[in-house]
Structures are given as structure tokens and as C-alpha cells.
Amino acid sequence: MLRVTALALLLAGAAVPAMAQNLQIHGGPIYTGVEAMPRAELVQVRDGRIVFAGRAADAPDATGLTDIDLAGATLFPGFTDGHAHLDGIGAREMELNLEGSASVDEAMARLKAWAEAHPEGPILGRGWIETRWPEGRFLTRHDLDAAAPGRLVALWRADGHATVISSSALAAAGIDASTVAPPGGEILKDAAGQPTGLLVDAAMDLLGGFWSQIGDNPVSARDRYRAGFAVYARYGWTGIHFMSAPWDDVPLMEEMAEAGEASIRVYNSVTPDGAAALFASGPRSVADGRVITRAVKMYADGALGSRGAALFEPYADRPETTGLMQIDGEAAVPVYEAALRSGIQIATHAIGDRGNHEVTEWYATAMRAVPLDQWDVADPRWRIEHAQILRPSDYAAFRDLPIIASMQPSHAIGDFHFAGARLGDARLDGAYAWNSLVDMGVIVVGGSDAPVERGDPLIEFYAAVARRDLDGFQGPDWRPQEAVSRETALKMFTLWPAYASFREAELGTIEVGKRADFTAFDIDLMTVPAAEIPHGHAMLTVVDGVVVWSRD
């Protein structure tokens, strides 16, 4: 058990006071992430900065330091989720959660129980995924109507790229057999031409009438963020790269940070509606860098599970479609050019091989169009979010431009149960190719995409090094050579997210002068058998020398 002396530990979700920034930590393995000195026996922190990391015998005087005995737990540089959705993580704690539903019947049993427990108002939820259900199909409005008769229901698929709504919700949105899906979207219809209730990608934009009818979300934005901060501190994350951060929520997050309510670091990549304003203002930072906003998130295509990822060749299990592009170069490139001139980072969602290829071409076009002396920063560090399905011939673009590949290991261990059916075997050569990209010198940032996935750093680390599902299964088409070493996995969740947020000089490793962000687990990730990694627990989360969560 972790032992902390002379320190009142914070309750999860509580405000973070400017205290306890002077620490001495010892009593377990300490991995620094520094190649020249990978291990330390003791770390000292003063005023939120690391002042010593090395042998205990060499440590300076500890007067005035709060002593933390790890009691055998293992300390690492602070883990950062390089791609997640903070508002969705919080909402998952407050809305209907369908994660882990094993069938249509189980998912609808949960909906029925929720409806009975919450007899008034709309029902919002997410987390279902049909790929391993015995029924082998998407949910429909008829399923929802039977479980919650007459209710306004919207349930997002786990990937967030499709939602199923009830008949009442269809009516509220004004969607019927004559409704035409917008470009980049699909309204699934039955044999009679009637909507099944499933809307894919851009078709979800048709929900305006639904939102108008349900009124304000009963869960406030502040409550969602409070819950998200609490969950992530408890998991051991010291930071999050918040993708698709709603532009209108940025002032709220900044206010929460200034008030001490942001227990972990937030690096915002905002929705495109905030691009013009962010380009005009330049990067934003508050509370000594606790919340930084300096990126815009764009979308090139959809998701593989809902067949929205844009492919060069048709889907193997639905040959009439090649997926859905959400934007074209004519619209994207001017935004990218403006970003170069303003010093704002670009992060573009791309999953399919065609989606990824198009984005690399658009990036190159924008970089050629803007003279180097007009770039606000010499190294813009543009990113592609997901980079899931690549043609091996496109790897070089990530190295040469260069492009940061922001990837989520847990997607592979879930998707490989259906990726072969969607893609066929040949296209799996470029699927979730973490190791191939790393070998070429590409920065690969590890993330979770929570709430699409659970958001547990131990699951993500395990997926990266084992490339097996949580039951230990690895199919013959899972390309085991794409698993990474543990040293690489550690960089994926520490140093490389720091680099991707322009903060490698102060975050990502345990070395003198850097900010005191630490994560401790009850297992040694670098030595424990891989199968044990997902069963570990976070023990301690420290941000700027402040203990923001402890399992003790």
C-alpha cells in the first residue's frame, strides 16, 4: 500500500489547491524515461519542479519536503492520453452507458431499466458496438421503441460516428423516407425505404430538430468536465489531449483551471467552428499552462466499424461502398494554410487508407503554398488522428513532411475482430502499423479515444506491447510484428505526447528542471508479464508536484 506522510490527499474531483508541491518520492522502481539514466531511486520536487532524480545516497537535504513512500509501487513520468474527449468521458458517467453489452437483447435491457429509473425526459447514451453481437446487426428504432416506448432516445455507437434514434426522435428531427442524407453521411433505410433510425457521420447533423425539442442538456457542461477530470486523475493520467473540444467550452475550461478545478493538464484541439477565432488570437494558455488551446481538429472521413472510413477499394463485406469523405481539399487546404501563418497546430481525423492519403496530400499542398518565412513556427507538428489503415507506400509521407501519427492501441485489439471482414487480408498490412512507423522515425502518440474506448492507460499500454485482446487472443491476421517494445510504449504515453503539444522541454520525462508530473502503478510495466498489465491499478497521480489522486 502506498504510504504518504504529512499530506491531506485530495478527493477525486475536488479543487486542486496550490500546496504540497515540495515532495520526496522513493520506495519503489522509478523509470525516468531518460535514455542516459533510465532508473532512479529517489526523486525530489520543489515548487512543482524536479530538483533531483538519482541514487538515494546522492540526494540533497530533504528539509521541507513531504515524504511519499511508494511501498513497492512503480513511478513513471506522468502518463498523457494523446487523444480523448473530455466532455464525453464525463458524460459517460452520467448518461446511459452501453459499454460491454453482449447482444441487442442486453443493450435493450439496459435501456429499459434506465427508462424505468428515469421516467421523464430524453434518454441519451453511448457505447454500443454490434461487431461481436450474436445478432450481427446495428440497433434500430424498433429496438429502442420496444424498450422505451414513446421516448426520445439517441444512443451513439461506441466510435461516435453513428447514432441510432427512436421513432419519436426521428419525428422530432423531421427525418422520414424522403430525407436525403447530406454529403459525407448516410441514413440507413429498410427494404421498404423507411429509416431504420441509424444515422452515420454527417447524417447526424440532421438532429437539429431533435436537440431543439429536448431543450437544454440536463447535465451541465461544468458537471461533465468535473466528472471527466475525476475519472482521468483516478486512472493515472496527468494530461489529456482533448480532441474536438467544443470551441464554446474553452472559456469554461479556462475558468475551471483558474479556479483550481482542472486536476490534470488539458491540451485542446478545438472544433472547426473555432478555427477563425483561434487563428486570430493565436495559442491560448491559462493557469500556468494547465489548459492550453493551440490546435484545430478537422475530419477527413468516418470510422471503420460503421463503414465510414474512406477506402481506395470497396469494403470487403459491403462492396457497394468505399466509405465517406467528410471534406475535400478545396475546403481543407485554405484552413491548413491559415494555420501555418498563425502558429496553430492542425490535427486531422483520418482512418481509411484513402482518407489518410488525401490528408497527407493536403498537408503537403498547404506547406508548399505558404513560404517558409510566413510560417509562424518553423516546426508546426501537424498530426493525423488515428492513422488506422495506411497503404505501406504512404508511410514515408509521415516521415518526410513530417506528420505525427496519433494512434490508439486499444482500437486495434477491438477492431481486429472485424477489421479483416471489412478490409480483407491484404489491407491489414498497413493496419494499426505502430511499429513500422516508429521504425521509420515517425513520432507515434498513444491515446485511447475515450469514451470510444475505456480510457485506461494500462489497457492502452498492454494493447501496444501485446497486440492481443483482453482475453489474450491474437488471430492469425493481427500482424504481431506491429507490437512495440515497452520502452517505445512508455514514450508513446509520456515523452511523445509532450512533444506533440510542444512541451517536451518541461514534460514527458523525470529529469531535473522539468515539471513534476508522475504516475505510479501497482505493477512494473517494464517487467511484469504482459497478460498482467490490464489487471494493474493506478496508485498515485501527481501534477505540478500536487497529489491530485491517490489509491491509498
Coordinates of C-alpha atoms in Angstrom, one line a residue, residues 108-315:
M108 CA -32.1 -3.0 -24.8
A109 CA -32.5 -4.5 -21.3
R110 CA -30.2 -1.7 -20.1
L111 CA -32.2 0.9 -22.0
K112 CA -35.4 -0.4 -20.5
A113 CA -34.0 -0.3 -17.0
W114 CA -32.7 3.2 -17.5
A115 CA -36.1 4.3 -18.9
E116 CA -37.9 2.9 -15.9
A117 CA -35.4 4.6 -13.5
H118 CA -35.6 7.9 -15.4
P119 CA -39.3 8.2 -16.4
E120 CA -39.1 11.8 -17.6
G121 CA -37.1 13.5 -20.3
P122 CA -34.9 12.3 -23.2
I123 CA -32.6 9.4 -22.9
L124 CA -29.0 9.9 -24.2
G125 CA -26.4 7.2 -24.2
R126 CA -23.5 5.6 -26.0
G127 CA -21.1 2.7 -26.0
W128 CA -22.8 0.0 -28.0
I129 CA -21.0 -1.9 -30.7
E130 CA -22.5 -4.7 -32.8
T131 CA -19.5 -6.4 -34.2
R132 CA -19.4 -9.3 -31.7
W133 CA -23.1 -9.5 -31.0
P134 CA -24.8 -12.8 -31.9
E135 CA -27.4 -10.8 -33.8
G136 CA -24.7 -9.3 -36.0
R137 CA -26.6 -6.1 -36.8
F138 CA -26.9 -2.5 -35.9
L139 CA -29.6 -1.3 -33.5
T140 CA -32.8 0.1 -35.0
R141 CA -35.5 2.4 -33.9
H142 CA -37.8 -0.6 -33.4
D143 CA -35.4 -1.9 -30.8
L144 CA -35.5 1.4 -29.0
D145 CA -39.2 1.8 -29.3
A146 CA -39.8 -1.6 -27.7
A147 CA -37.5 -0.9 -24.8
A148 CA -38.6 2.7 -24.2
P149 CA -42.0 3.2 -25.8
G150 CA -42.7 6.8 -26.9
R151 CA -39.5 8.2 -25.5
L152 CA -37.0 10.4 -27.2
V153 CA -33.9 8.2 -27.4
A154 CA -30.5 8.7 -29.0
L155 CA -27.8 6.1 -28.5
W156 CA -24.3 6.7 -30.0
R157 CA -22.3 3.8 -31.3
A158 CA -19.0 3.4 -29.4
D159 CA -17.0 5.1 -32.1
G160 CA -19.2 8.2 -32.1
H161 CA -19.6 8.1 -35.8
A162 CA -23.1 6.7 -35.8
T163 CA -26.2 7.0 -33.7
V164 CA -29.5 5.2 -33.5
I165 CA -32.6 7.2 -32.6
S166 CA -36.1 6.2 -31.7
S167 CA -39.2 6.8 -33.8
S168 CA -40.1 9.7 -31.7
A169 CA -36.7 11.2 -32.2
L170 CA -36.9 10.7 -35.9
A171 CA -40.1 12.6 -35.9
A172 CA -38.6 15.4 -33.8
A173 CA -35.7 15.6 -36.2
G174 CA -38.0 15.6 -39.2
I175 CA -36.3 12.6 -40.8
D176 CA -38.5 10.4 -42.9
A177 CA -38.3 8.2 -46.1
S178 CA -37.9 11.3 -48.3
T179 CA -35.0 12.7 -46.3
V180 CA -31.7 12.8 -48.3
A181 CA -28.5 12.3 -46.4
P182 CA -26.0 15.2 -46.6
P183 CA -22.7 14.7 -48.3
G184 CA -20.5 12.5 -46.1
G185 CA -23.4 10.9 -44.3
E186 CA -25.8 8.0 -44.6
I187 CA -29.4 7.4 -43.4
L188 CA -29.8 3.6 -43.2
K189 CA -33.2 2.5 -44.6
D190 CA -35.0 -0.8 -44.6
A191 CA -36.4 -2.7 -47.6
A192 CA -39.4 -0.5 -47.6
G193 CA -37.3 2.6 -47.8
Q194 CA -38.1 3.7 -44.3
P195 CA -35.3 5.0 -42.0
T196 CA -34.1 2.3 -39.6
G197 CA -33.1 5.0 -37.1
L198 CA -29.3 4.7 -37.7
L199 CA -27.5 7.8 -38.9
V200 CA -23.9 7.7 -39.9
D201 CA -21.4 10.5 -39.8
A202 CA -22.6 13.7 -41.4
A203 CA -26.2 12.5 -41.3
M204 CA -26.1 13.1 -37.5
D205 CA -26.1 16.8 -38.4
L206 CA -29.8 16.3 -39.2
L207 CA -30.6 16.0 -35.5
G208 CA -31.1 19.8 -35.1
G209 CA -34.9 19.4 -34.6
F210 CA -34.3 16.6 -32.0
W211 CA -32.0 18.8 -30.0
S212 CA -34.4 21.7 -30.2
Q213 CA -37.2 19.5 -28.8
I214 CA -35.3 18.1 -25.9
G215 CA -34.0 21.5 -24.8
D216 CA -31.0 22.1 -22.6
N217 CA -28.9 19.0 -21.7
P218 CA -29.9 18.2 -18.1
V219 CA -26.2 17.6 -17.4
S220 CA -24.3 20.8 -17.3
A221 CA -21.0 21.2 -19.1
R222 CA -19.2 22.0 -15.9
D223 CA -20.6 18.8 -14.3
R224 CA -19.3 16.8 -17.3
Y225 CA -15.9 18.3 -17.1
R226 CA -15.7 17.8 -13.3
A227 CA -16.6 14.1 -13.8
G228 CA -14.1 13.8 -16.6
F229 CA -11.3 15.3 -14.6
A230 CA -12.1 13.0 -11.6
V231 CA -12.2 9.8 -13.7
Y232 CA -8.9 10.6 -15.5
A233 CA -7.0 11.5 -12.4
R234 CA -8.2 8.2 -10.9
Y235 CA -6.9 6.3 -13.9
G236 CA -3.5 7.8 -13.5
W237 CA -3.5 10.3 -16.4
T238 CA -1.7 13.6 -15.7
G239 CA -2.8 15.1 -19.0
I240 CA -5.2 14.8 -21.9
H241 CA -5.1 16.0 -25.5
F242 CA -8.8 16.9 -25.8
M243 CA -9.8 16.3 -29.4
S244 CA -12.8 18.1 -30.9
A245 CA -13.0 20.3 -27.8
P246 CA -16.1 22.5 -28.3
W247 CA -15.0 26.0 -29.0
D248 CA -17.7 27.4 -26.8
D249 CA -16.5 25.3 -23.9
V250 CA -12.9 26.7 -24.0
P251 CA -13.7 29.7 -21.7
L252 CA -15.4 27.4 -19.2
M253 CA -12.3 25.0 -19.1
E254 CA -10.1 28.1 -18.7
E255 CA -12.3 29.3 -15.8
M256 CA -12.2 25.9 -14.2
A257 CA -8.4 25.8 -14.5
E258 CA -8.0 29.3 -12.9
A259 CA -10.3 28.2 -10.1
G260 CA -8.3 25.1 -9.4
E261 CA -10.9 22.7 -10.7
A262 CA -8.8 21.2 -13.5
S263 CA -6.9 18.5 -11.7
I264 CA -5.0 17.3 -14.9
R265 CA -3.5 19.1 -17.9
V266 CA -5.6 19.8 -20.9
Y267 CA -4.3 20.4 -24.4
N268 CA -7.2 21.5 -26.6
S269 CA -7.7 20.8 -30.3
V270 CA -10.9 22.6 -31.0
T271 CA -13.8 22.1 -33.3
P272 CA -13.6 23.7 -36.8
D273 CA -16.1 26.4 -35.8
G274 CA -13.4 27.9 -33.6
A275 CA -10.7 27.9 -36.2
A276 CA -11.1 31.5 -37.4
A277 CA -11.1 32.9 -33.8
L278 CA -8.1 30.8 -32.7
F279 CA -6.2 31.8 -35.8
A280 CA -6.9 35.4 -35.0
S281 CA -5.9 35.1 -31.3
G282 CA -3.1 32.6 -31.5
P283 CA -2.4 30.0 -28.9
R284 CA -4.2 30.4 -25.5
S285 CA -2.8 29.3 -22.2
V286 CA -4.1 29.8 -18.6
A287 CA -3.2 28.7 -15.1
D288 CA 0.5 28.3 -15.8
G289 CA -0.3 26.0 -18.7
R290 CA -2.9 23.8 -17.1
V291 CA -5.2 24.5 -20.1
I292 CA -3.6 25.2 -23.4
T293 CA -5.6 25.7 -26.7
R294 CA -3.4 25.8 -29.8
A295 CA -4.8 23.2 -32.3
V296 CA -7.8 22.7 -34.6
K297 CA -9.3 19.3 -35.2
M298 CA -10.6 18.5 -38.7
Y299 CA -12.3 15.4 -40.1
A300 CA -11.4 13.7 -43.3
D301 CA -13.5 10.6 -43.1
G302 CA -15.6 8.4 -40.8
A303 CA -14.9 5.2 -38.8
L304 CA -14.2 1.6 -39.9
G305 CA -16.9 0.0 -37.8
S306 CA -19.7 2.0 -39.3
R307 CA -18.0 1.7 -42.7
G308 CA -17.5 5.4 -42.9
A309 CA -13.7 5.2 -43.2
A310 CA -12.7 6.2 -46.7
L311 CA -11.0 3.4 -48.7
F312 CA -9.5 3.3 -52.1
E313 CA -11.2 0.0 -52.8
P314 CA -14.7 -1.1 -51.7
Y315 CA -15.4 -2.7 -48.3

